Structures are given as structure tokens and as C-alpha cells.
JSON list of C-alpha atoms in Angstrom, two decimals:
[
{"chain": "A", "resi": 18, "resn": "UNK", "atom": "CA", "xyz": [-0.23, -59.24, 52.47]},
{"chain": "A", "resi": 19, "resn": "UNK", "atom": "CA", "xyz": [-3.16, -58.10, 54.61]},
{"chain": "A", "resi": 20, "resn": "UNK", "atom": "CA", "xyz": [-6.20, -57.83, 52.97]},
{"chain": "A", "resi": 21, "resn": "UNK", "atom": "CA", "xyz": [-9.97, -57.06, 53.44]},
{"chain": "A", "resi": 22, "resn": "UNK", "atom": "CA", "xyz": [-13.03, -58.62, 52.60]},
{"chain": "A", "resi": 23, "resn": "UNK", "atom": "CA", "xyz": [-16.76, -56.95, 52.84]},
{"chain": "A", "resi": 24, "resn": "UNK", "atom": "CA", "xyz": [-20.04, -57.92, 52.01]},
{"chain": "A", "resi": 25, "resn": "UNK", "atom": "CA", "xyz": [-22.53, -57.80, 51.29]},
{"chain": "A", "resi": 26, "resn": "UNK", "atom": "CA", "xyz": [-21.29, -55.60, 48.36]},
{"chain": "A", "resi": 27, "resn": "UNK", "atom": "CA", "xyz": [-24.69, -53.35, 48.61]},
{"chain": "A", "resi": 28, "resn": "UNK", "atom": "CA", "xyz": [-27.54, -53.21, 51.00]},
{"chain": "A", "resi": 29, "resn": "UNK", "atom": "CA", "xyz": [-31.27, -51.95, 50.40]},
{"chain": "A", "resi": 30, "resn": "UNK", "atom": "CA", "xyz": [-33.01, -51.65, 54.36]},
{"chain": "A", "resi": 31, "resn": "UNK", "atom": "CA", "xyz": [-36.30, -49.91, 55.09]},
{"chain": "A", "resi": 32, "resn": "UNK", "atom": "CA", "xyz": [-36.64, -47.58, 57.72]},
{"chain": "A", "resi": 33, "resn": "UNK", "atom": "CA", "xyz": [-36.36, -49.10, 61.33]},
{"chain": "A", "resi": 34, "resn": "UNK", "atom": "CA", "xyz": [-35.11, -52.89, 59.29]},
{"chain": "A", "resi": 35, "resn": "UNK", "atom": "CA", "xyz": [-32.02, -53.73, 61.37]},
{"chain": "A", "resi": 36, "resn": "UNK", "atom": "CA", "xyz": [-29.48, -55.45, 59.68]},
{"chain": "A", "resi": 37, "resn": "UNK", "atom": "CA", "xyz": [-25.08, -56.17, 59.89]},
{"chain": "A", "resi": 38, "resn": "UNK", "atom": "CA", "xyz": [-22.26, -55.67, 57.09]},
{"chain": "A", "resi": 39, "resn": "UNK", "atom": "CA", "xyz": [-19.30, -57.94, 57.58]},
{"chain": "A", "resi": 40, "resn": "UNK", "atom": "CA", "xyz": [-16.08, -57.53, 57.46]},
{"chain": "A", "resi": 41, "resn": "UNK", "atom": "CA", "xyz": [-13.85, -60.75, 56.69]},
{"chain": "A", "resi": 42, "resn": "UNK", "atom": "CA", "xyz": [-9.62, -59.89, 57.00]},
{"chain": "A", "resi": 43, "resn": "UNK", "atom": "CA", "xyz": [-6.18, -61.33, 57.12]},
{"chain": "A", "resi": 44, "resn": "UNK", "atom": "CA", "xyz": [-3.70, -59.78, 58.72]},
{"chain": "A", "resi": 45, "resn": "UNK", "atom": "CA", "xyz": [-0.16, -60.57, 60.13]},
{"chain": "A", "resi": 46, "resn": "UNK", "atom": "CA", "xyz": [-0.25, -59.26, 63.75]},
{"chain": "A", "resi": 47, "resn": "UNK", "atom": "CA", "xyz": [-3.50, -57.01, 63.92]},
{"chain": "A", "resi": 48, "resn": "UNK", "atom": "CA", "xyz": [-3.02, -53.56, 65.61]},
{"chain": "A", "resi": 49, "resn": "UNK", "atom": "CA", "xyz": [-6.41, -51.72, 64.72]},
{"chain": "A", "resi": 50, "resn": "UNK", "atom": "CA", "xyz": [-9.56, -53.09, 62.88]},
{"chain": "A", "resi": 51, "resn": "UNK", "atom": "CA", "xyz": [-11.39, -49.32, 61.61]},
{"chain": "A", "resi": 52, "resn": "UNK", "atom": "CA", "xyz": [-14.90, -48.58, 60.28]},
{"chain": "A", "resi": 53, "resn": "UNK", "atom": "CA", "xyz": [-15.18, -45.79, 58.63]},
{"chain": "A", "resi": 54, "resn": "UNK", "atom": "CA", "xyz": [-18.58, -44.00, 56.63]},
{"chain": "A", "resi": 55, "resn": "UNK", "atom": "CA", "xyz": [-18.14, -42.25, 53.18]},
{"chain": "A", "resi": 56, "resn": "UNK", "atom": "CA", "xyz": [-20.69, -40.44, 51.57]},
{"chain": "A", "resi": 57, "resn": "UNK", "atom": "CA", "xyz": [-20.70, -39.77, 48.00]},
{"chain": "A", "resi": 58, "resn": "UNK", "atom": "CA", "xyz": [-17.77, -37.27, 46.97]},
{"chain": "A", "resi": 59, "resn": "UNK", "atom": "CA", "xyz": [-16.72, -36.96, 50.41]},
{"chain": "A", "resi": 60, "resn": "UNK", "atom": "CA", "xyz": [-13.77, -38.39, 52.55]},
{"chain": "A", "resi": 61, "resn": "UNK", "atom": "CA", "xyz": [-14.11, -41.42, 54.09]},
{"chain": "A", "resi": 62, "resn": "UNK", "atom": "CA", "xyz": [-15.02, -40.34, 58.52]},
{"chain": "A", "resi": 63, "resn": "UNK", "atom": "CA", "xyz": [-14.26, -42.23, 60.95]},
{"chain": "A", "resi": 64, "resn": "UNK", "atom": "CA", "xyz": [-16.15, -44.09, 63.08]},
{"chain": "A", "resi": 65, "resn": "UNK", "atom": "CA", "xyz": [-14.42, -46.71, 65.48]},
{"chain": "A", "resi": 66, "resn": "UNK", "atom": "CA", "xyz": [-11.18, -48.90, 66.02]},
{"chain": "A", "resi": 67, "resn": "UNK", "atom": "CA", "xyz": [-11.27, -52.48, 67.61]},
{"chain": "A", "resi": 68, "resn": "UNK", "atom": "CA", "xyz": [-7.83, -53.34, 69.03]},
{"chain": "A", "resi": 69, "resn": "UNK", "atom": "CA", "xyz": [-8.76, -57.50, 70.03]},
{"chain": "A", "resi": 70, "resn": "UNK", "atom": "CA", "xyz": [-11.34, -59.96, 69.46]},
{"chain": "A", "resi": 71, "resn": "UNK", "atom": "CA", "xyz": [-14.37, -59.84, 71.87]},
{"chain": "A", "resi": 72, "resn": "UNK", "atom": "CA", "xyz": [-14.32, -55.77, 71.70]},
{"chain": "A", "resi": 73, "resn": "UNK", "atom": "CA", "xyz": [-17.42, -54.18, 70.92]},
{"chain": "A", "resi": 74, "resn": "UNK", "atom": "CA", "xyz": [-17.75, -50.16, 70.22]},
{"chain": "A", "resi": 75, "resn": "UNK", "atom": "CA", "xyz": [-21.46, -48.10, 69.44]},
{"chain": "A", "resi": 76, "resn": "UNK", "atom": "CA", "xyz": [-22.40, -45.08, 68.66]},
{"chain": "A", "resi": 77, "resn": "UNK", "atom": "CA", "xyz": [-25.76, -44.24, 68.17]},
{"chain": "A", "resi": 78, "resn": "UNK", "atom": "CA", "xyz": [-27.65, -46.61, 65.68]},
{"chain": "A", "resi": 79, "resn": "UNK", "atom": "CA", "xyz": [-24.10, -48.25, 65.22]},
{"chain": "A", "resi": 80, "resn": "UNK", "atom": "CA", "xyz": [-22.25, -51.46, 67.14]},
{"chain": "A", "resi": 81, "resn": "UNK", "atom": "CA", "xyz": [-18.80, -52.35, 65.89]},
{"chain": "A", "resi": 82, "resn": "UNK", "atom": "CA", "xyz": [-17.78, -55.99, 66.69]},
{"chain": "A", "resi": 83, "resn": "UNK", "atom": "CA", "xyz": [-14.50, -57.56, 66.50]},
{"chain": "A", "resi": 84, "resn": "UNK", "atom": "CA", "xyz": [-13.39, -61.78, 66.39]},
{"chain": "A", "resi": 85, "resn": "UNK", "atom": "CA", "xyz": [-10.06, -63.03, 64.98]},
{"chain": "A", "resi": 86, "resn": "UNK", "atom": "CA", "xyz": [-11.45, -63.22, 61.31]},
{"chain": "A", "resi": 87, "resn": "UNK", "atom": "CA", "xyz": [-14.45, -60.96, 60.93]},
{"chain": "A", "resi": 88, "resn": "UNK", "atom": "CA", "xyz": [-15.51, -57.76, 62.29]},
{"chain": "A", "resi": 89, "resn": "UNK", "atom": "CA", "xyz": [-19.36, -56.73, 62.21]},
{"chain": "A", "resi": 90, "resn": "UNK", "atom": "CA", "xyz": [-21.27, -53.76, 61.94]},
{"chain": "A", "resi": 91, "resn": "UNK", "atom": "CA", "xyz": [-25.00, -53.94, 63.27]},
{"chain": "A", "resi": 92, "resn": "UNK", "atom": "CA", "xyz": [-27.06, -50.87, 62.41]},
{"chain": "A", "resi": 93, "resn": "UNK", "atom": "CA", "xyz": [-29.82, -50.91, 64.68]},
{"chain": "A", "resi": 94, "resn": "UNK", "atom": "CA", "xyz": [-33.16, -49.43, 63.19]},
{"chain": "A", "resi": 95, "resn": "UNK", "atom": "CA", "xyz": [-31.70, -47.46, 60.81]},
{"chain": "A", "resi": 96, "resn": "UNK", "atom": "CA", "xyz": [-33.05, -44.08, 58.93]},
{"chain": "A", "resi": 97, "resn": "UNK", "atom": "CA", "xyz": [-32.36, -42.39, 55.60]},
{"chain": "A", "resi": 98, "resn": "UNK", "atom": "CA", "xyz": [-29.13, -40.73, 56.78]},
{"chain": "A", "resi": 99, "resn": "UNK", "atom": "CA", "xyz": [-27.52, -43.18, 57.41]},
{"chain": "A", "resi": 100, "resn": "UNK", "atom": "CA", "xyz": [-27.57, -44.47, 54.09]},
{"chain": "A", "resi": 101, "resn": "UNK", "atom": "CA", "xyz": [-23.49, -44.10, 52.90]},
{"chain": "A", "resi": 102, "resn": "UNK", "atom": "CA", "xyz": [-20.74, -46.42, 51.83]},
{"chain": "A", "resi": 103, "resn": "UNK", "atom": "CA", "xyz": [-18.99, -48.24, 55.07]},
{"chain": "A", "resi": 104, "resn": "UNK", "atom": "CA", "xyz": [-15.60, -48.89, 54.96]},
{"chain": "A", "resi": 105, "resn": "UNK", "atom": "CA", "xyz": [-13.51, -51.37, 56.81]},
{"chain": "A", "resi": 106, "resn": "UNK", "atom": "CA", "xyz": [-9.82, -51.26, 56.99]},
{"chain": "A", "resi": 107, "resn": "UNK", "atom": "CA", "xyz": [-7.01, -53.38, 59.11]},
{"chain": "A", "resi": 108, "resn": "UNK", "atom": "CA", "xyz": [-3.73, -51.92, 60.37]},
{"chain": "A", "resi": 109, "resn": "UNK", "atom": "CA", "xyz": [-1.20, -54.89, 60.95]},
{"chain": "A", "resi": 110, "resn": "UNK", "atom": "CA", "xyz": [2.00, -55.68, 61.79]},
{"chain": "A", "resi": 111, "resn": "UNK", "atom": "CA", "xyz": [5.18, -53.21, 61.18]},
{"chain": "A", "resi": 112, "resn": "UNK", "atom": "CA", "xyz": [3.11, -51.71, 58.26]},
{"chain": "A", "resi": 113, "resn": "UNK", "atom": "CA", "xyz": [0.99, -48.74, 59.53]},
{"chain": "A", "resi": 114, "resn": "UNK", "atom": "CA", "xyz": [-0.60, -48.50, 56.33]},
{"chain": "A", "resi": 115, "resn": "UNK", "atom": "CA", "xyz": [-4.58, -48.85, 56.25]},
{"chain": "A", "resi": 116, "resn": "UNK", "atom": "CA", "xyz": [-6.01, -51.18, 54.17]},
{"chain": "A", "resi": 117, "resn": "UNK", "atom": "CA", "xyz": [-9.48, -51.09, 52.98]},
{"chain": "A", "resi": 118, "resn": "UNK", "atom": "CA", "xyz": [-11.90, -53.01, 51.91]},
{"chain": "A", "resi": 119, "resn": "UNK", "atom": "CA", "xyz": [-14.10, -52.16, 49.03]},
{"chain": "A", "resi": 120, "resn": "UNK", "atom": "CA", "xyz": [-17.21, -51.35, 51.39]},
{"chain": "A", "resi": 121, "resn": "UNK", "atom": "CA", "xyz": [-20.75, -51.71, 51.56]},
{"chain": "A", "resi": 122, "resn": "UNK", "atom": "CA", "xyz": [-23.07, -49.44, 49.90]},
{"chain": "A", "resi": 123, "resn": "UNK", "atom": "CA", "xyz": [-26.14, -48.95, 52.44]},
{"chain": "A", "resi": 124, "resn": "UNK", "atom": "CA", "xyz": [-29.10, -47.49, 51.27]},
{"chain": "A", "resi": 125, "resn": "UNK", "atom": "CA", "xyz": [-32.36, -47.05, 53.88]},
{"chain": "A", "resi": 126, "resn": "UNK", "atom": "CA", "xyz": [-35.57, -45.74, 52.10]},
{"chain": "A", "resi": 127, "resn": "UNK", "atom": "CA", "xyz": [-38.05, -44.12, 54.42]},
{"chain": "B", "resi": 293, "resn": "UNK", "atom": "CA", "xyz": [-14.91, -29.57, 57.88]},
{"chain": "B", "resi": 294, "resn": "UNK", "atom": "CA", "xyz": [-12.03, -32.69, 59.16]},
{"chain": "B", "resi": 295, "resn": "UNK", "atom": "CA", "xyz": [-9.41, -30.25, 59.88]},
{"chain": "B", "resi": 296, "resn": "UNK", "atom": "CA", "xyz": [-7.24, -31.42, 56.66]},
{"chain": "B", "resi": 297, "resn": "UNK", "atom": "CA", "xyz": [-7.42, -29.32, 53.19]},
{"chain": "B", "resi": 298, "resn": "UNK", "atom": "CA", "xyz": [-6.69, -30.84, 50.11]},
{"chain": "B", "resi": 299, "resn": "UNK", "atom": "CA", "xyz": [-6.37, -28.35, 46.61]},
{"chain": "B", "resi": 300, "resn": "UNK", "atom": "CA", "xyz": [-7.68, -28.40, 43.59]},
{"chain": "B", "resi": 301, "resn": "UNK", "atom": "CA", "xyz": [-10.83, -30.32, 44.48]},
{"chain": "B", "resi": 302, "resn": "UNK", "atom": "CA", "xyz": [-11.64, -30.82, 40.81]},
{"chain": "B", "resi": 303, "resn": "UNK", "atom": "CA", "xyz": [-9.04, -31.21, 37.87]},
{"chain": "B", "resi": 304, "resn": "UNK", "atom": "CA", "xyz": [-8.87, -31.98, 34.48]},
{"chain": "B", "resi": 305, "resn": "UNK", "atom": "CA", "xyz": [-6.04, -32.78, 32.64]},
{"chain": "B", "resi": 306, "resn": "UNK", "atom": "CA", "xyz": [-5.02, -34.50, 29.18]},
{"chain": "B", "resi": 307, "resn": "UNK", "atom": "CA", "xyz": [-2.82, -37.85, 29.00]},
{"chain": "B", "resi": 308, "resn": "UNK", "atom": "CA", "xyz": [0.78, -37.43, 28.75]},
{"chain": "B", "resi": 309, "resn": "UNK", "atom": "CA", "xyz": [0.76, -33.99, 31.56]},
{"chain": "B", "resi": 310, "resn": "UNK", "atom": "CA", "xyz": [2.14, -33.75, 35.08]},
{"chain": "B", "resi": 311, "resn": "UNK", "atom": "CA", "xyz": [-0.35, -32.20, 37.98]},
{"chain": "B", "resi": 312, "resn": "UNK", "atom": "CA", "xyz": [0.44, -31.39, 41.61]},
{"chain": "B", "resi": 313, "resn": "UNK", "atom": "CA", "xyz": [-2.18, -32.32, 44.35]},
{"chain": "B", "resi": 314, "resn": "UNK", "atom": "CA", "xyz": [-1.71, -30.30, 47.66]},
{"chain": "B", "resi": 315, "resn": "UNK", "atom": "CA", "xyz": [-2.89, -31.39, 51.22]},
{"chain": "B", "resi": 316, "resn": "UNK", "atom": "CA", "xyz": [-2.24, -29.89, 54.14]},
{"chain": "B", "resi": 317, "resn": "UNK", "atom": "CA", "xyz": [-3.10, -31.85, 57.68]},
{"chain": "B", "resi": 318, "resn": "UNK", "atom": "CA", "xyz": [-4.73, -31.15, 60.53]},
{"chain": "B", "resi": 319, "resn": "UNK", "atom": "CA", "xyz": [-3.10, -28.60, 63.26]},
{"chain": "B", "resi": 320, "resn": "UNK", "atom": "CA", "xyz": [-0.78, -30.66, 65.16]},
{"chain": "B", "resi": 321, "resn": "UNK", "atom": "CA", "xyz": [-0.55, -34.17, 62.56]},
{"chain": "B", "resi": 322, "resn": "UNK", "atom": "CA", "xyz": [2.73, -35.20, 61.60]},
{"chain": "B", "resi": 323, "resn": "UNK", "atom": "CA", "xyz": [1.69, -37.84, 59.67]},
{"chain": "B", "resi": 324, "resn": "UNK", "atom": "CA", "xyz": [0.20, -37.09, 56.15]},
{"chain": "B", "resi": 325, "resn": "UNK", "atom": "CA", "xyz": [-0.89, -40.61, 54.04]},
{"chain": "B", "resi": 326, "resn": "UNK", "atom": "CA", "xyz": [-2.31, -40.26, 50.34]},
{"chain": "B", "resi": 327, "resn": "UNK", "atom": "CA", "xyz": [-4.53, -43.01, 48.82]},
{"chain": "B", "resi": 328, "resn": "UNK", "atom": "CA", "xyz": [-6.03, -43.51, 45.53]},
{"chain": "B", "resi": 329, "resn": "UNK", "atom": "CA", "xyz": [-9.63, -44.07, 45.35]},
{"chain": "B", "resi": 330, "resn": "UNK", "atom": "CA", "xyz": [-10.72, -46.11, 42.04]},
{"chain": "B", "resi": 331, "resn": "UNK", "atom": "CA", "xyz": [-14.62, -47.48, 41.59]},
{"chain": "B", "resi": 332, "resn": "UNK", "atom": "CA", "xyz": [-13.08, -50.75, 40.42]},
{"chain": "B", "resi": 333, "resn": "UNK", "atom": "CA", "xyz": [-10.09, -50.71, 42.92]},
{"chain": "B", "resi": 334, "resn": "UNK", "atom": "CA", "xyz": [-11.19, -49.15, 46.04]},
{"chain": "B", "resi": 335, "resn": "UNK", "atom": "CA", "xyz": [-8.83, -46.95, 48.78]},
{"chain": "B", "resi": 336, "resn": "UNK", "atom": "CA", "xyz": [-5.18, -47.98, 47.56]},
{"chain": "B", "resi": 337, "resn": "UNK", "atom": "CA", "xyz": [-2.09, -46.66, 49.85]},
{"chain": "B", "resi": 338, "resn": "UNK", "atom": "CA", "xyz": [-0.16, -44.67, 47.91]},
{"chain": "B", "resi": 339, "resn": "UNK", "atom": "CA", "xyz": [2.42, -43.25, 50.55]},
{"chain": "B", "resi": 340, "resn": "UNK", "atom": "CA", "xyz": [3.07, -42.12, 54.10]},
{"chain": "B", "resi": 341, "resn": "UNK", "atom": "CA", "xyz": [5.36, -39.29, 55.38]},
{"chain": "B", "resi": 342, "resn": "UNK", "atom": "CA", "xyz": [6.07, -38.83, 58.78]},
{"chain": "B", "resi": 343, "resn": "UNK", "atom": "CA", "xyz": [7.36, -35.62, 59.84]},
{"chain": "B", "resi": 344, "resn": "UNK", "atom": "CA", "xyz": [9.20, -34.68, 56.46]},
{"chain": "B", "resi": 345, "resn": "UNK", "atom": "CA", "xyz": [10.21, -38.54, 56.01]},
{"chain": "B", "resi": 346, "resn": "UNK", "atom": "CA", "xyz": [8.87, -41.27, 53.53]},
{"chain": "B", "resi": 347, "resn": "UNK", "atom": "CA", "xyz": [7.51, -43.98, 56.07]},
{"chain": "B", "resi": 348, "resn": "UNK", "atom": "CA", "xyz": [5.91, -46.30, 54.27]},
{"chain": "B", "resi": 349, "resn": "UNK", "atom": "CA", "xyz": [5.13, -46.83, 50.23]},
{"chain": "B", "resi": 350, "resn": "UNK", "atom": "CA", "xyz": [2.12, -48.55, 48.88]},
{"chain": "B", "resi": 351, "resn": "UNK", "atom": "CA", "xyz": [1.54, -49.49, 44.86]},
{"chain": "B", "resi": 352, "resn": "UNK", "atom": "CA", "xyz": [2.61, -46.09, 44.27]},
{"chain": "B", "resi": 353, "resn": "UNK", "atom": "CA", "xyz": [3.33, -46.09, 40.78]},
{"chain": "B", "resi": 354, "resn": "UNK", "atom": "CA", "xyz": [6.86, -44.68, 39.74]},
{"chain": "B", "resi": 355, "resn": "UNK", "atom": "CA", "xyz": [5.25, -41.82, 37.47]},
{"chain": "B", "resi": 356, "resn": "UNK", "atom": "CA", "xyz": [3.86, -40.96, 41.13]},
{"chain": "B", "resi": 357, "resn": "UNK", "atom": "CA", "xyz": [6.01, -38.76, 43.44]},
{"chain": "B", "resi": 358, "resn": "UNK", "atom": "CA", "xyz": [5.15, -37.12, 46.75]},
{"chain": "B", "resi": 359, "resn": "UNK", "atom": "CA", "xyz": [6.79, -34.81, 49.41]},
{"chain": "B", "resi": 360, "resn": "UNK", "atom": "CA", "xyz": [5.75, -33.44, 52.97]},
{"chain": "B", "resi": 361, "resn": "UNK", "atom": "CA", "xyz": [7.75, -30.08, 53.40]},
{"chain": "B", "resi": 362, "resn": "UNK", "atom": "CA", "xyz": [9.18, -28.33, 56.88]},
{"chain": "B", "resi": 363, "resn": "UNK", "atom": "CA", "xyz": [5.14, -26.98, 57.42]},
{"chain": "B", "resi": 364, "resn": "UNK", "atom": "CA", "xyz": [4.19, -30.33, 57.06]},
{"chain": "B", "resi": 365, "resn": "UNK", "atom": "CA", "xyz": [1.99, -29.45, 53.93]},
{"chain": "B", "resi": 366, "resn": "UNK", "atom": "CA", "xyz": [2.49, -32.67, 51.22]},
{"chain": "B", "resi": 367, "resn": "UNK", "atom": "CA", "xyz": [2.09, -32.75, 47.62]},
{"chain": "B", "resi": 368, "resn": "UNK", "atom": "CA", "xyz": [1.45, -35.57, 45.14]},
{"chain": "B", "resi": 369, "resn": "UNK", "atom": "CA", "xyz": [2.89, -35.37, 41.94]},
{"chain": "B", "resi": 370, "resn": "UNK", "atom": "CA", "xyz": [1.46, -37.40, 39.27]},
{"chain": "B", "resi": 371, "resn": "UNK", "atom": "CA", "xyz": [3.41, -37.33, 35.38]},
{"chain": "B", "resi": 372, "resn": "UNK", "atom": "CA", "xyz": [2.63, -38.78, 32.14]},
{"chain": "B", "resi": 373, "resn": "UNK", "atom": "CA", "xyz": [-0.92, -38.95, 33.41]},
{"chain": "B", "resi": 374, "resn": "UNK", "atom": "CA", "xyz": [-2.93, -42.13, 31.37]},
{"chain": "B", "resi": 375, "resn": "UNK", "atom": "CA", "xyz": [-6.67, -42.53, 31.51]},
{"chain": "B", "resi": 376, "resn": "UNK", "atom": "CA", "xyz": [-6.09, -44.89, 34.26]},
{"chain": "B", "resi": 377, "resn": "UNK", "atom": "CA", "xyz": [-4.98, -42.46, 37.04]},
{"chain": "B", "resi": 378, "resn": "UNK", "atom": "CA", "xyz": [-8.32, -40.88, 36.65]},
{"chain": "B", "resi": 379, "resn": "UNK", "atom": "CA", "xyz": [-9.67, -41.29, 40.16]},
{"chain": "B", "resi": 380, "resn": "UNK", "atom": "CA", "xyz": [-10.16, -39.34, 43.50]},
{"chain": "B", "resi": 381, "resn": "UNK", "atom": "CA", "xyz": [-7.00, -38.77, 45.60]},
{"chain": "B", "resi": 382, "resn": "UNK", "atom": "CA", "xyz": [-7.58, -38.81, 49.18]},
{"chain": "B", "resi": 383, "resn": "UNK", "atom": "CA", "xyz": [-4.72, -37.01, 51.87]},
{"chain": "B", "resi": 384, "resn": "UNK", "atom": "CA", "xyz": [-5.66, -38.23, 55.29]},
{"chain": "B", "resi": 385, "resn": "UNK", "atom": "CA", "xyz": [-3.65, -37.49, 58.25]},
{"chain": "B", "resi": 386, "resn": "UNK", "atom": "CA", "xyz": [-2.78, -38.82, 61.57]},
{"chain": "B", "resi": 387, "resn": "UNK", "atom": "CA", "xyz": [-0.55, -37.51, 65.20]},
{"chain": "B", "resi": 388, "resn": "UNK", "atom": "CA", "xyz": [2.19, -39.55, 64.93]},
{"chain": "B", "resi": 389, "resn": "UNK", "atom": "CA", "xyz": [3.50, -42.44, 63.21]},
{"chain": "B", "resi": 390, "resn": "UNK", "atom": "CA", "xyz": [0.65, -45.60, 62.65]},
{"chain": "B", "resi": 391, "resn": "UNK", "atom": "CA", "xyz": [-1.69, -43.54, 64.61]},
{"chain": "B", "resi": 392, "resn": "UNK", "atom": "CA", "xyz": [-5.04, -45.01, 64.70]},
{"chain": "B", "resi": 393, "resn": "UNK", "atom": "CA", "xyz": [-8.15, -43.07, 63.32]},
{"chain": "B", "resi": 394, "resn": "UNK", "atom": "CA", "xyz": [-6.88, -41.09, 60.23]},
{"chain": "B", "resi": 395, "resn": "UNK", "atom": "CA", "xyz": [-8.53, -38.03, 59.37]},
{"chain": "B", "resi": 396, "resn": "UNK", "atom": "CA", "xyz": [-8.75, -38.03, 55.64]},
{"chain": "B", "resi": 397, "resn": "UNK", "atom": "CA", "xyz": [-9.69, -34.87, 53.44]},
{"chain": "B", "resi": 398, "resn": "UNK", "atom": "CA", "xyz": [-12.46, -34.11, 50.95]},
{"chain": "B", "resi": 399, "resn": "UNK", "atom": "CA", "xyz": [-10.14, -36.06, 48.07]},
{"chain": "B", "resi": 400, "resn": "UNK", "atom": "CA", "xyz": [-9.13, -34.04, 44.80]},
{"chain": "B", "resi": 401, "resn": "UNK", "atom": "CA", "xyz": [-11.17, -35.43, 41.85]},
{"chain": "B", "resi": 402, "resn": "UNK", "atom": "CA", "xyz": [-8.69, -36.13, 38.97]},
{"chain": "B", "resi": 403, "resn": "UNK", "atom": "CA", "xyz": [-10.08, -36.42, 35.45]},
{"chain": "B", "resi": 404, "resn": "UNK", "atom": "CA", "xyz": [-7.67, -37.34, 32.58]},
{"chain": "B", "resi": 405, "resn": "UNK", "atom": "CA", "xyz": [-8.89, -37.18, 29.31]}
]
């Protein structure tokens, strides 16, 4: 059964403090690593795939990396918006399902 | 706005009734997926249709039952509703079949009581 690891579980940054979530998985035959952002009451958006370790992906303040075990999100001098819940989920094998980790509440005060 | 509309976004119910969730996808998605969102339990697959065809099941429970009809809108039916299955209910939605980068919906907030 694939499954999905993150931590830490919740993050406090300041303002312009860089800092990466982690993303830990298992997963029979790996066809998509995702990140995706949720904010409170909303859906979770997406916000990259990695397909094989070594990939990297960014956009904006955000660089998605990928290995064989862990995935890692580095959010480079960050700001108040981006404060939100980041997901992580693993597609494997046969199974197109997504599953999802439990995220990583991020909160940056200004 | 993602492109994929799910109805009621708020609903309260007592224990023991039956409720139907609606999502329709995005223009163009054949795919619709459903997940249950718990604080203690996270995003849990419920299940995927595929063009009018169950695709994949998840810990769908079997008080749970879904359909996606010829206009590709789904519903989630949920019966004998508990305390338990109070949660947010999430329809994302995808092109085709295992189709990476799922656009979910704005979730339906289920409250039993």
C-alpha cells in the first residue's frame, strides 16, 4: 500500500526565513510525486508533479525536489501569503488513485 | 474559480439520514475522483469514475455510493449518516484516466449531528 509521510507536521517562518517541508513515501512503481497548497476551507491547488528522482520544478518562491524516498519543498524567502497547508501525494503503480499525506501547516508572520 | 462545481457547499444533517453531494468537472474531464477530508485522517480516496465507469475504489465505506451520469456530472451518496462521516468532501477531476494534476473543487462541508 503506498503511503505518504510529511513533516514537519506545522511550520512557524518569519518573513524572508527560508526553510523546506519533506515529503517521505512508498510506493510500488511511482508514476507522479504532486504538491499541492490548500488554504483553509478551500480545495487543495495544484502546484507541481515530479515524474523521477533528480527532477526539480519552481515556481516563484517555490522548488519542488524529487529522490527515490523523499521529495522536498524549499520555499525561498517566503511572505504572509504563502502561509497554507502543503500537500504531498504519490500516484503509483496500476492504481491512479492519489494519495496524500497529511501536510504541513505553514504559517509566515510578517 | 478551478473549473469544477461541487453543491451544497454547506450541509447539515442528523445521524441515521441519506444526503446527495453533486460535482460536476471541469469542461472537457472525464475523470471525476471524490475524497474525504477528515482533521484526524487527512484526503482519503473514496472513488474514481472514468467516463460513466467505476475505475478505481478507495475505503469507500458501503453506506457510501457514487455515480458519474452521461453529462459526466457525479454524485456521492452517503446513508445512515453517523457522527463520523462529518467531514469535507472534495470532487476533483482530471482529462482522462490517472491523469496527473487533478483539479479538485471547493469540497461540500458535511455536518452530522
Amino acid at each position: 500500500e503506498d503511503q505518504v509521510t510529511q513533516s514537519p507536521e506545522a511550520l512557524r517562518l518569519q518573513e524572508g526565513e527560508s526553510s523546506s517541508l519533506n515529503c517521505s513515501y512508498t510506493v510500488s512503481g511511482l508514476r507522479g510525486l504532486f504538491w499541492y497548497r490548500q488554504d483553509p476551507g478551500k480545495g487543495p491547488e495544484f502546484l507541481f508533479t515530479l515524474y523521477s528522482a533528480g527532477e526539480e520544478k519552481e515556481k516563484e518562491r517555490l522548488k519542488a525536489t524529487l529522490t527515490k524516498k523523499e521529495s522536498f519543498l524549499h520555499i525561498t524567502a517566503p511572505k504572509p501569503e504563502d502561509s497554507a497547508t502543503y500537500l504531498c501525494a504519490v500516484q503509483g503503480g496500476s492504481n491512479y488513485k492519489l494519495t496524500f499525506g497529511k501536510g504541513t501547516l505553514l504559517t509566515v508572520n510578517p | 474559480d478551478s473549473g469544477v462545481t461541487q453543491t451544497p457547499k454547506h450541509l447539515i444533517t442528523a445521524t441515521g439520514q441519506r444526503v446527495t453531494l453533486r460535482c460536476s468537472p471541469r469542461s472537457g474531464d472525464l475523470s471525476v475522483y471524490w475524497y474525504q477530508q477528515s482533521l484526524d485522517q487527512g484526503l482519503q480516496f473514496l472513488i474514481q469514475y472514468y467516463n460513466g465507469e467505476e475505475r478505481a475504489k478507495g475505503n469507500i465505506l458501503e453506506r457510501f455510493s457514487a455515480q458519474q451520469f452521461p453529462d459526466l456530472h457525479s454524485e456521492l451518496n452517503l446513508s445512515s449518516l453517523e457522527l463520523g462521516d462529518s467531514a469535507l468532501y472534495f470532487c476533483a477531476s482530471s482529462v482522462a484516466w490517472g491523469h496527473e494534476g487533478y483539479t479538485f473543487g471547493s469540497g461540500t462541508r458535511l455536518t452530522v449531528v
